[in-house]
XYZ file of N, CA and C in Angstrom:
798
model
N 42.593 -79.768 98.550
C 42.538 -78.361 98.486
C 40.950 -77.894 98.598
N 40.036 -78.693 98.142
C 38.673 -78.361 98.265
C 38.259 -78.421 99.705
N 38.807 -79.457 100.423
C 38.506 -79.623 101.868
C 39.120 -78.417 102.685
N 40.283 -78.020 102.393
C 40.780 -76.804 103.002
C 39.991 -75.598 102.824
N 39.509 -75.394 101.616
C 38.664 -74.215 101.260
C 37.302 -74.354 102.063
N 36.735 -75.598 102.207
C 35.543 -75.679 102.921
C 35.763 -75.402 104.432
N 36.949 -75.908 104.930
C 37.262 -75.541 106.318
C 37.370 -74.187 106.568
N 37.991 -73.385 105.625
C 38.077 -71.923 105.862
C 36.795 -71.271 105.859
N 35.921 -71.701 104.952
C 34.617 -71.092 104.756
C 33.770 -71.380 106.094
N 33.971 -72.608 106.607
C 33.183 -73.154 107.792
C 33.693 -72.329 109.017
N 35.066 -72.016 109.057
C 35.667 -71.302 110.239
C 35.173 -69.912 110.196
N 35.180 -69.219 108.973
C 34.661 -67.798 108.796
C 33.241 -67.762 109.319
N 32.406 -68.725 108.809
C 30.976 -68.735 109.116
C 30.762 -68.930 110.640
N 31.621 -69.765 111.324
C 31.456 -69.893 112.757
C 31.862 -68.632 113.355
N 32.906 -67.854 112.946
C 33.221 -66.496 113.588
C 32.069 -65.527 113.413
N 31.303 -65.586 112.281
C 30.176 -64.654 112.170
C 29.046 -65.036 113.152
N 28.888 -66.334 113.292
C 27.720 -66.809 114.200
C 28.123 -66.277 115.594
N 29.332 -66.455 115.958
C 29.887 -66.119 117.363
C 29.705 -64.681 117.578
N 30.004 -63.825 116.581
C 29.799 -62.446 116.630
C 28.325 -62.037 116.948
N 27.486 -62.687 116.262
C 26.024 -62.321 116.490
C 25.615 -62.717 117.930
N 26.196 -63.979 118.485
C 25.749 -64.314 119.747
C 26.402 -63.461 120.831
N 27.558 -62.932 120.607
C 28.284 -62.136 121.626
C 27.488 -60.780 121.835
N 26.821 -60.436 120.657
C 26.006 -59.091 120.684
C 24.689 -59.316 121.299
N 24.333 -60.560 121.591
C 22.997 -60.895 122.118
C 22.012 -60.941 121.013
N 22.319 -61.232 119.760
C 21.606 -61.433 118.662
C 21.411 -62.900 118.269
N 20.373 -63.214 117.572
C 20.246 -64.597 117.135
C 20.838 -64.589 115.612
N 21.709 -65.476 115.315
C 22.235 -65.522 113.970
C 21.160 -66.009 113.020
N 21.322 -65.516 111.758
C 20.352 -65.921 110.678
C 20.264 -67.392 110.606
N 19.068 -67.946 110.464
C 18.891 -69.511 110.312
C 19.599 -69.947 109.108
N 19.668 -69.067 108.101
C 20.228 -69.631 106.773
C 21.739 -69.807 106.919
N 22.513 -68.973 107.865
C 23.960 -69.186 108.169
C 24.046 -70.478 109.021
N 23.102 -70.696 109.902
C 23.259 -71.934 110.775
C 23.151 -73.247 109.848
N 22.114 -73.134 108.970
C 21.805 -74.328 108.190
C 23.133 -74.485 107.102
N 23.554 -73.389 106.586
C 24.810 -73.438 105.694
C 25.985 -74.043 106.319
N 26.148 -73.665 107.641
C 27.331 -74.107 108.333
C 27.245 -75.564 108.659
N 25.959 -76.115 108.935
C 25.912 -77.497 109.259
C 26.069 -78.287 108.028
N 25.492 -77.776 106.806
C 25.649 -78.500 105.610
C 27.106 -78.643 105.215
N 27.921 -77.600 105.349
C 29.215 -77.468 104.922
C 30.028 -78.516 105.893
N 29.754 -78.522 107.101
C 30.448 -79.378 108.079
C 30.142 -80.909 107.758
N 28.845 -81.252 107.457
C 28.483 -82.568 107.124
C 29.073 -83.000 105.761
N 29.200 -82.141 104.803
C 29.867 -82.445 103.579
C 31.304 -82.657 103.704
N 31.986 -81.858 104.492
C 33.395 -82.029 104.709
C 33.654 -83.347 105.418
N 32.900 -83.658 106.440
C 33.124 -84.930 107.069
C 32.795 -86.143 106.200
N 31.749 -86.017 105.413
C 31.424 -87.082 104.541
C 32.610 -87.328 103.498
N 33.168 -86.399 102.999
C 34.302 -86.462 102.073
C 35.482 -87.218 102.766
N 35.786 -86.695 103.993
C 36.881 -87.257 104.759
C 36.573 -88.828 104.995
N 35.354 -89.078 105.367
C 34.985 -90.465 105.701
C 35.189 -91.376 104.387
N 34.757 -90.845 103.291
C 34.805 -91.667 102.065
C 36.264 -91.848 101.614
N 37.110 -90.851 101.836
C 38.551 -91.110 101.356
C 39.133 -92.058 102.318
N 38.834 -91.960 103.626
C 39.556 -92.813 104.628
C 39.056 -94.241 104.384
N 37.743 -94.470 103.983
C 37.324 -95.824 103.610
C 37.806 -96.305 102.399
N 38.160 -95.559 101.408
C 38.748 -95.869 100.254
C 40.229 -96.308 100.395
N 40.767 -95.729 101.352
C 42.183 -96.126 101.660
C 42.235 -97.405 102.441
N 41.211 -97.535 103.297
C 41.310 -98.695 104.315
C 40.687 -99.921 103.626
N 39.767 -99.851 102.766
C 39.129 -100.996 102.231
C 39.165 -100.934 100.549
N 40.162 -101.395 99.913
C 40.152 -101.351 98.501
C 39.327 -102.414 97.894
N 38.792 -102.181 96.698
C 37.857 -103.157 96.114
C 38.603 -104.431 95.690
N 38.084 -105.535 95.953
C 38.661 -106.876 95.772
C 38.044 -107.485 94.533
N 38.811 -108.029 93.657
C 38.103 -108.691 92.447
C 37.359 -109.841 92.857
N 36.208 -110.079 92.193
C 35.329 -111.264 92.513
C 35.866 -112.596 92.249
N 36.931 -112.691 91.295
C 37.478 -113.928 90.926
C 38.315 -114.560 92.159
N 38.764 -113.804 93.006
C 39.581 -114.339 94.125
C 38.736 -115.118 95.044
N 39.227 -116.154 95.512
C 38.397 -117.111 96.443
C 38.732 -116.834 97.821
N 39.996 -116.776 98.098
C 40.491 -116.551 99.480
C 40.261 -115.058 99.948
N 39.465 -114.883 100.894
C 39.059 -113.602 101.200
C 39.440 -113.225 102.760
N 39.836 -114.120 103.552
C 40.022 -113.710 104.942
C 40.867 -112.384 105.179
N 41.978 -112.177 104.466
C 42.767 -110.860 104.693
C 41.839 -109.648 104.340
N 41.205 -109.739 103.207
C 40.278 -108.604 102.733
C 39.161 -108.410 103.646
N 38.546 -109.531 104.117
C 37.503 -109.358 105.107
C 37.959 -108.609 106.351
N 39.112 -109.105 106.722
C 39.687 -108.320 107.908
C 39.891 -106.910 107.754
N 40.319 -106.494 106.501
C 40.475 -105.095 106.226
C 39.110 -104.407 106.325
N 38.118 -105.217 105.628
C 36.775 -104.464 105.588
C 36.132 -104.457 107.076
N 36.473 -105.354 107.913
C 35.962 -105.245 109.289
C 36.519 -104.104 109.983
N 37.855 -103.839 109.740
C 38.491 -102.680 110.321
C 37.910 -101.469 109.786
N 37.710 -101.470 108.473
C 37.082 -100.252 107.831
C 35.705 -100.015 108.392
N 34.866 -101.096 108.704
C 33.617 -100.821 109.130
C 33.704 -100.236 110.620
N 34.685 -100.774 111.361
C 34.881 -100.319 112.786
C 35.370 -98.803 112.747
N 36.286 -98.479 111.862
C 36.630 -97.130 111.651
C 35.493 -96.190 111.271
N 34.628 -96.696 110.368
C 33.468 -95.933 109.818
C 32.619 -95.608 110.973
N 32.364 -96.657 111.886
C 31.493 -96.364 113.028
C 32.127 -95.388 113.916
N 33.485 -95.501 114.169
C 34.215 -94.499 115.034
C 34.047 -93.096 114.532
N 34.120 -92.986 113.060
C 34.078 -91.627 112.549
C 32.634 -91.110 112.677
N 31.624 -91.992 112.519
C 30.326 -91.514 112.762
C 30.107 -91.013 114.124
N 30.559 -91.827 115.102
C 30.449 -91.358 116.521
C 31.206 -90.061 116.688
N 32.408 -89.889 116.093
C 33.125 -88.634 116.161
C 32.383 -87.443 115.566
N 31.727 -87.733 114.354
C 30.941 -86.761 113.747
C 29.749 -86.420 114.594
N 29.151 -87.334 115.274
C 28.046 -86.971 116.262
C 28.532 -86.195 117.423
N 29.720 -86.578 117.914
C 30.296 -85.794 119.017
C 30.633 -84.234 118.617
N 31.216 -84.122 117.410
C 31.435 -82.829 116.959
C 30.244 -81.997 116.955
N 29.123 -82.628 116.293
C 27.885 -81.900 116.161
C 27.344 -81.483 117.537
N 27.517 -82.366 118.558
C 27.077 -82.005 119.850
C 27.803 -81.004 120.466
N 29.230 -80.997 120.323
C 30.086 -79.954 120.896
C 29.708 -78.609 120.259
N 29.543 -78.546 118.926
C 29.224 -77.306 118.318
C 27.855 -76.697 118.772
N 26.919 -77.627 118.886
C 25.617 -77.223 119.373
C 25.674 -76.864 120.762
N 26.424 -77.430 121.675
C 26.515 -77.094 123.070
C 27.196 -75.663 123.109
N 28.268 -75.522 122.301
C 28.928 -74.119 122.357
C 28.064 -73.063 121.903
N 27.199 -73.334 120.884
C 26.312 -72.259 120.387
C 25.301 -71.954 121.397
N 24.690 -73.013 122.113
C 23.827 -72.849 123.148
C 24.407 -71.959 124.395
N 25.672 -72.275 124.671
C 26.212 -71.660 125.808
C 26.511 -70.203 125.417
N 26.908 -69.797 124.198
C 27.049 -68.427 123.691
C 25.791 -67.728 123.735
N 24.696 -68.377 123.366
C 23.357 -67.750 123.285
C 22.795 -67.615 124.626
N 23.092 -68.368 125.641
C 22.511 -68.286 126.872
C 23.370 -67.394 127.763
N 22.799 -66.127 128.036
C 23.437 -65.050 128.729
C 23.771 -65.402 130.148
N 23.000 -66.370 130.831
C 23.243 -66.823 132.093
C 24.576 -67.651 132.270
N 25.023 -68.298 131.223
C 26.205 -69.174 131.205
C 27.409 -68.395 130.648
N 27.314 -67.211 130.126
C 28.459 -66.479 129.637
C 29.336 -66.089 130.830
N 30.688 -66.203 130.432
C 31.669 -65.770 131.499
C 32.100 -64.354 131.312
N 32.050 -63.726 130.046
C 32.511 -62.435 129.801
C 31.341 -61.676 129.087
N 31.201 -60.391 129.472
C 30.144 -59.451 129.085
C 30.802 -58.173 128.553
N 30.397 -57.760 127.469
C 30.850 -56.408 126.877
C 29.941 -55.383 127.338
N 30.505 -54.364 128.122
C 29.685 -53.358 128.743
C 30.101 -52.026 127.990
N 29.137 -51.268 127.671
C 29.424 -49.926 126.960
C 30.050 -48.933 128.012
N 31.155 -48.455 127.730
C 31.901 -47.558 128.688
C 31.468 -46.046 128.376
N 30.887 -45.815 127.191
C 30.411 -44.540 126.969
C 31.621 -43.560 126.452
N 32.785 -44.235 126.348
C 33.956 -43.295 125.954
C 34.641 -44.087 124.729
N 34.967 -43.362 123.820
C 35.690 -43.952 122.679
C 37.012 -44.470 122.953
N 37.358 -45.645 122.489
C 38.581 -46.188 122.715
C 38.742 -46.953 123.976
N 37.642 -47.082 124.874
C 37.753 -47.726 126.067
C 36.648 -48.804 126.115
N 37.120 -50.075 126.286
C 36.164 -51.185 126.235
C 36.263 -51.854 127.728
N 35.012 -52.124 128.235
C 35.000 -52.713 129.586
C 34.445 -54.048 129.479
N 35.094 -55.119 129.887
C 34.696 -56.505 129.869
C 34.453 -56.932 131.170
N 33.194 -57.282 131.577
C 32.811 -57.775 132.813
C 33.045 -59.272 132.850
N 33.585 -59.728 134.002
C 34.003 -61.175 134.029
C 33.215 -61.764 135.131
N 32.482 -62.871 134.846
C 31.829 -63.583 135.925
C 32.809 -64.595 136.457
N 32.986 -64.455 137.762
C 34.035 -65.330 138.551
C 33.242 -66.256 139.399
N 33.586 -67.564 139.139
C 33.045 -68.637 139.988
C 34.111 -69.052 141.047
N 33.645 -69.727 142.035
C 34.509 -70.280 143.096
C 35.613 -71.159 142.497
N 36.893 -70.893 142.990
C 37.978 -71.580 142.494
C 38.504 -71.137 141.087
N 37.862 -70.175 140.432
C 38.415 -69.870 139.168
C 39.332 -68.475 139.330
N 40.251 -68.165 138.452
C 41.066 -67.057 138.611
C 40.183 -65.802 138.265
N 40.635 -64.823 138.978
C 39.975 -63.425 138.753
C 40.609 -62.634 137.676
N 40.178 -61.375 137.465
C 40.663 -60.496 136.463
C 42.184 -60.321 136.568
N 42.612 -60.183 137.887
C 44.027 -59.831 137.887
C 44.900 -61.036 137.649
N 44.555 -62.290 137.920
C 45.325 -63.433 137.575
C 45.134 -63.611 136.096
N 44.137 -63.436 135.469
C 44.001 -63.741 134.027
C 44.923 -62.737 133.234
N 44.833 -61.422 133.655
C 45.709 -60.356 132.832
C 47.186 -60.650 133.114
N 47.468 -61.000 134.442
C 48.871 -61.193 134.789
C 49.367 -62.449 133.979
N 48.518 -63.544 133.704
C 49.034 -64.676 133.012
C 49.232 -64.153 131.502
N 48.381 -63.329 131.033
C 48.536 -62.868 129.597
C 49.812 -62.043 129.515
N 50.054 -61.186 130.378
C 51.325 -60.380 130.241
C 52.591 -61.307 130.273
N 52.554 -62.312 131.182
C 53.686 -63.129 131.328
C 53.830 -64.016 129.997
N 52.748 -64.371 129.524
C 52.827 -65.228 128.210
C 53.301 -64.350 127.059
N 52.894 -63.161 127.013
C 53.137 -62.274 125.828
C 54.665 -61.874 125.974
N 55.131 -61.572 127.244
C 56.555 -61.160 127.425
C 57.433 -62.294 127.099
N 57.075 -63.543 127.299
C 57.973 -64.687 126.933
C 57.931 -65.059 125.477
N 56.792 -64.884 124.840
C 56.680 -65.268 123.327
C 56.937 -64.199 122.421
N 56.710 -62.930 122.918
C 56.748 -61.733 122.015
C 55.819 -61.693 120.892
N 54.718 -62.249 121.117
C 53.648 -62.453 120.064
C 52.443 -61.632 120.488
N 51.992 -60.745 119.595
C 50.762 -60.007 119.977
C 49.597 -60.835 119.846
N 48.658 -60.622 120.723
C 47.449 -61.428 120.767
C 46.344 -60.803 120.088
N 46.387 -59.549 119.681
C 45.342 -58.905 119.115
C 45.790 -57.740 118.182
N 45.200 -57.357 117.155
C 45.529 -56.270 116.299
C 45.005 -54.966 116.800
N 44.056 -54.963 117.681
C 43.254 -53.766 117.999
C 43.442 -53.316 119.502
N 43.844 -54.259 120.366
C 44.028 -54.042 121.829
C 45.356 -53.372 122.006
N 45.391 -52.208 122.812
C 46.659 -51.444 123.077
C 47.099 -51.915 124.525
N 46.124 -51.705 125.443
C 46.434 -52.080 126.883
C 45.366 -52.844 127.438
N 45.707 -53.626 128.391
C 44.771 -54.425 129.180
C 45.018 -54.195 130.592
N 44.134 -53.635 131.392
C 44.305 -53.477 132.808
C 43.175 -54.159 133.632
N 43.453 -55.035 134.603
C 42.531 -55.710 135.458
C 41.810 -54.600 136.430
N 40.638 -54.739 136.520
C 39.764 -53.940 137.438
C 39.029 -54.846 138.432
N 39.204 -54.490 139.687
C 38.610 -55.262 140.767
C 37.591 -54.578 141.687
N 37.516 -53.189 141.522
C 36.619 -52.358 142.281
C 36.021 -51.268 141.314
N 34.721 -51.070 141.345
C 34.113 -49.962 140.534
C 33.268 -49.273 141.492
N 33.290 -47.906 141.348
C 32.479 -47.088 142.255
C 32.136 -45.707 141.590
N 31.335 -44.946 142.154
C 31.144 -43.469 141.667
C 32.379 -42.767 141.883
N 32.620 -41.866 140.992
C 33.864 -41.056 140.988
C 33.828 -39.885 141.924
N 33.994 -40.180 143.162
C 34.075 -39.075 144.248
C 35.054 -39.591 145.312
N 35.531 -38.613 146.002
C 36.580 -38.958 146.994
C 36.039 -39.829 148.039
N 34.753 -39.647 148.481
C 34.123 -40.338 149.512
C 33.948 -41.813 149.156
N 33.288 -41.929 147.945
C 33.003 -43.301 147.417
C 34.391 -44.113 147.158
N 35.312 -43.474 146.654
C 36.653 -44.129 146.386
C 37.301 -44.632 147.814
N 37.227 -43.692 148.609
C 37.756 -44.079 150.073
C 37.104 -45.265 150.596
N 35.754 -45.314 150.416
C 34.998 -46.504 150.980
C 35.252 -47.834 150.188
N 35.165 -47.647 148.887
C 35.386 -48.856 148.031
C 36.650 -49.488 147.969
N 37.693 -48.784 148.202
C 39.108 -49.258 148.037
C 39.592 -50.075 149.362
N 38.870 -49.861 150.437
C 39.239 -50.562 151.651
C 39.487 -52.116 151.492
N 38.585 -52.844 151.032
C 38.766 -54.288 150.833
C 39.959 -54.525 149.957
N 40.133 -53.818 148.922
C 41.241 -54.087 147.958
C 42.638 -53.731 148.636
N 42.697 -52.751 149.398
C 43.939 -52.447 150.173
C 44.288 -53.566 151.093
N 43.196 -53.888 151.778
C 43.438 -54.980 152.848
C 43.910 -56.265 152.245
N 43.435 -56.558 151.105
C 43.870 -57.825 150.378
C 45.354 -57.835 149.765
N 45.631 -56.758 149.298
C 46.958 -56.518 148.555
C 48.035 -55.942 149.491
N 47.594 -55.139 150.614
C 48.609 -54.590 151.524
C 48.218 -54.819 152.926
N 48.252 -56.103 153.445
C 47.908 -56.453 154.804
C 48.783 -55.691 155.800
N 48.179 -55.274 156.920
C 48.910 -54.575 157.998
C 49.828 -55.539 158.726
N 49.356 -56.714 158.930
C 50.221 -57.636 159.660
C 51.441 -58.143 158.859
N 51.553 -57.701 157.577
C 52.741 -58.300 156.777
C 54.072 -57.643 157.316
N 55.015 -58.655 157.281
C 56.335 -58.208 157.871
C 57.204 -57.664 156.672
N 56.864 -57.959 155.487
C 57.654 -57.369 154.385
C 56.948 -56.156 153.741
N 57.627 -55.057 153.749
C 57.071 -53.884 153.311
C 57.001 -53.929 151.743
N 55.815 -53.553 151.258
C 55.668 -53.621 149.734
C 55.730 -52.152 149.164
N 56.642 -51.914 148.131
C 56.713 -50.752 147.574
C 55.662 -50.492 146.468
N 54.897 -49.458 146.531
C 53.808 -49.262 145.577
C 53.712 -47.888 144.926
N 52.996 -47.670 143.987
C 52.868 -46.445 143.207
C 51.250 -46.342 142.871
N 50.847 -45.051 142.608
C 49.444 -44.846 142.191
C 49.376 -44.387 140.830
N 48.730 -45.100 139.950
C 48.590 -44.557 138.476
C 47.274 -44.046 138.389
N 47.152 -42.826 137.924
C 45.799 -42.196 137.774
C 45.605 -41.630 136.384
N 44.389 -41.931 135.814
C 44.062 -41.498 134.472
C 42.531 -41.272 134.461
N 42.187 -40.076 133.974
C 40.766 -39.668 133.816
C 40.470 -39.389 132.338
N 39.222 -39.738 131.975
C 38.669 -39.583 130.676
C 37.134 -39.033 130.851
N 37.067 -37.997 130.060
C 35.710 -37.313 129.996
C 35.123 -36.966 131.394
N 36.087 -36.445 132.202
C 35.799 -36.024 133.604
C 36.859 -35.048 134.036
N 36.437 -33.775 134.164
C 37.271 -32.777 134.567
C 36.948 -32.138 135.990
N 35.976 -32.758 136.635
C 35.571 -32.256 137.848
C 36.271 -32.811 139.145
N 37.253 -33.693 138.880
C 37.943 -34.265 140.039
C 39.311 -33.880 139.940
N 39.926 -33.526 141.035
C 41.377 -33.173 141.072
C 42.250 -34.351 141.144
N 43.210 -34.430 140.368
C 44.122 -35.496 140.202
C 44.889 -35.782 141.523
N 45.492 -34.713 142.083
C 46.358 -34.776 143.229
C 45.595 -35.279 144.387
N 44.226 -34.881 144.410
C 43.377 -35.244 145.696
C 43.146 -36.784 145.522
N 42.836 -37.376 144.400
C 42.646 -38.728 144.370
C 43.860 -39.633 144.579
N 44.981 -39.099 144.036
C 46.210 -39.863 144.313
C 46.528 -39.907 145.724
N 46.493 -38.743 146.391
C 46.827 -38.620 147.872
C 45.782 -39.545 148.693
N 44.560 -39.501 148.287
C 43.521 -40.415 149.065
C 43.900 -41.852 148.959
N 44.253 -42.282 147.819
C 44.511 -43.724 147.623
C 45.830 -44.084 148.325
N 46.808 -43.227 148.286
C 48.128 -43.488 148.782
C 47.908 -43.475 150.356
N 47.126 -42.631 150.931
C 47.008 -42.609 152.394
C 46.202 -43.764 152.888
N 45.495 -44.417 152.008
C 44.654 -45.618 152.405
C 45.580 -46.925 152.652
N 46.801 -46.873 152.142
C 47.583 -47.970 152.293
C 48.394 -47.811 153.605
N 48.279 -48.810 154.530
C 48.911 -48.715 155.761
C 50.357 -48.982 155.762
N 51.101 -48.698 156.892
C 52.451 -48.972 157.012
C 52.559 -50.509 157.320
N 53.717 -51.142 157.044
C 55.018 -50.541 156.708
C 55.239 -50.463 155.221
N 54.139 -50.534 154.372
C 54.211 -50.367 152.866
C 54.497 -48.901 152.605
N 55.266 -48.615 151.586
C 55.626 -47.248 151.322
C 55.634 -47.026 149.811
N 55.517 -45.755 149.496
C 55.564 -45.326 148.139
C 57.026 -45.401 147.459
N 57.022 -45.920 146.245
C 58.230 -45.873 145.399
C 57.940 -45.702 143.976
N 58.034 -44.486 143.493
C 57.488 -44.246 142.122
C 58.531 -44.793 141.064
N 59.731 -44.968 141.470
C 60.767 -45.345 140.491
C 60.784 -46.936 140.251
N 60.555 -47.767 141.383
C 60.633 -49.201 141.307
C 59.550 -49.759 142.079
N 58.252 -49.561 141.708
C 57.158 -50.157 142.586
C 57.022 -51.696 142.371
N 56.755 -52.342 143.449
C 56.434 -53.758 143.201
C 54.936 -54.012 142.864
N 54.078 -53.110 143.350
C 52.654 -53.182 142.986
C 52.187 -51.746 142.592
N 51.279 -51.669 141.679
C 50.843 -50.421 141.254
C 49.251 -50.316 141.347
N 48.747 -49.365 142.076
C 47.345 -49.214 142.176
C 46.826 -48.373 140.999
N 46.004 -49.019 140.106
C 45.457 -48.335 138.981
C 44.098 -47.670 139.288
N 44.101 -46.429 139.113
C 42.790 -45.648 139.233
C 42.401 -45.008 137.849
N 41.339 -45.530 137.284
C 40.921 -45.163 135.907
C 39.492 -44.552 136.164
N 39.259 -43.314 135.763
C 38.025 -42.612 135.815
C 37.558 -42.397 134.427
N 36.375 -42.933 134.154
C 35.657 -42.831 132.961
C 34.337 -42.283 133.176
N 34.177 -40.997 132.778
C 32.996 -40.169 133.057
C 32.692 -40.121 134.493
N 31.700 -40.728 135.052
C 31.358 -40.634 136.519
C 31.657 -41.900 137.213
N 32.348 -42.857 136.556
C 32.686 -44.124 137.185
C 34.208 -44.254 137.463
N 34.567 -44.726 138.663
C 35.889 -44.960 138.949
C 36.248 -46.474 139.034
N 37.373 -46.844 138.248
C 37.675 -48.182 138.187
C 39.026 -48.425 138.788
N 39.062 -49.296 139.853
C 40.361 -49.461 140.612
C 40.826 -50.937 140.480
N 42.198 -51.131 140.375
C 42.667 -52.463 140.357
C 44.236 -52.332 140.820
N 44.840 -53.553 141.169
C 46.233 -53.518 141.585
C 46.907 -54.521 140.595
N 48.008 -54.078 140.058
C 48.807 -54.831 139.028
C 50.176 -54.958 139.633
N 50.952 -56.000 139.118
C 52.261 -56.218 139.449
C 53.102 -56.010 138.286
N 54.433 -55.697 138.572
C 55.407 -55.549 137.481
C 54.815 -54.630 136.437
N 54.437 -53.480 136.769
C 53.811 -52.595 135.825
C 54.778 -52.072 134.855
N 56.010 -51.600 135.296
C 57.037 -51.133 134.392
C 57.745 -52.262 133.729
N 57.942 -53.412 134.309
C 58.577 -54.540 133.659
C 57.735 -55.052 132.379
N 56.330 -54.850 132.512
C 55.661 -55.317 131.421
C 55.159 -54.226 130.605
N 56.038 -53.095 130.469
C 55.878 -52.027 129.578
C 54.535 -51.236 129.805
N 54.233 -51.151 131.122
C 53.013 -50.473 131.491
C 51.791 -51.153 130.887
N 51.891 -52.408 130.735
C 50.768 -53.317 130.171
C 50.338 -52.815 128.911
N 51.309 -52.322 128.054
C 51.061 -51.959 126.690
C 51.539 -53.056 125.762
N 50.692 -53.745 125.106
C 50.859 -54.893 124.393
C 51.878 -54.645 123.132
N 51.732 -53.582 122.648
C 52.614 -53.263 121.383
C 54.069 -53.036 121.926
N 54.171 -52.357 122.903
C 55.482 -52.046 123.415
C 56.096 -53.305 124.012
N 55.241 -54.226 124.680
C 55.805 -55.364 125.222
C 56.347 -56.386 124.106
N 55.583 -56.505 123.006
C 55.997 -57.273 121.979
C 57.141 -56.768 121.125
N 57.256 -55.454 121.043
C 58.286 -54.864 120.244
C 59.629 -54.312 120.897
N 59.475 -54.617 122.284
C 60.593 -54.111 123.019
C 61.887 -54.967 122.793
N 63.050 -54.325 122.585
C 64.368 -54.942 122.337
C 64.880 -55.573 123.592
N 65.423 -56.793 123.437
C 66.042 -57.482 124.505
C 67.241 -56.886 125.028
């Protein structure tokens, strides 16, 4: 019971340190020292219990000791293995803390959107690694199959692949590579698509103009289908920034609404 309590305290302390590091702050040295002491104390208790089970005390009156010596040798070997494991755990935790503290090695960055209720997470993509679209698509597929909510506070997750200034000219220019990637001209199979538009803290842009501009950028043989689209072009305007992405199975995944996706009746 005491070990479980120490584990919970250590896990809670680890979460606090990670929150400090994600915000770009250095965690208090006292919390780091307390975490290391708790971890070392827990491991020492586990080692002691394991050794007590492996190597019981042998009365000094007994003369024949080969079996007991064998047990003690095994216990010594297990003790050395545990020490190596303890060292490796220390190294892993230290490496993780250093990686979280080093901004150049972070994969995700929290950017201020300037709009309440909207969080923008920038993702660093390396060669051969999945992009935002693949990550979010995998999350939606997993949630749809398990019906388990992954967060208490997230309502929707939308992958964004293009960001530009919120104007018709900039949107027309920035969306071309995204259209060529998802709606190739030489494709023999026509893809049915729809345009999803939503604006926050911006009333200077006409909704119909943006939707028509994006729809006209998609070449033939692809066509608009608002009832059953295979792909949906997401256009999110937050203040003066336009965020664009392409998602699949938008309606099948409950419009990427996590609560509706997990509570939907079969």
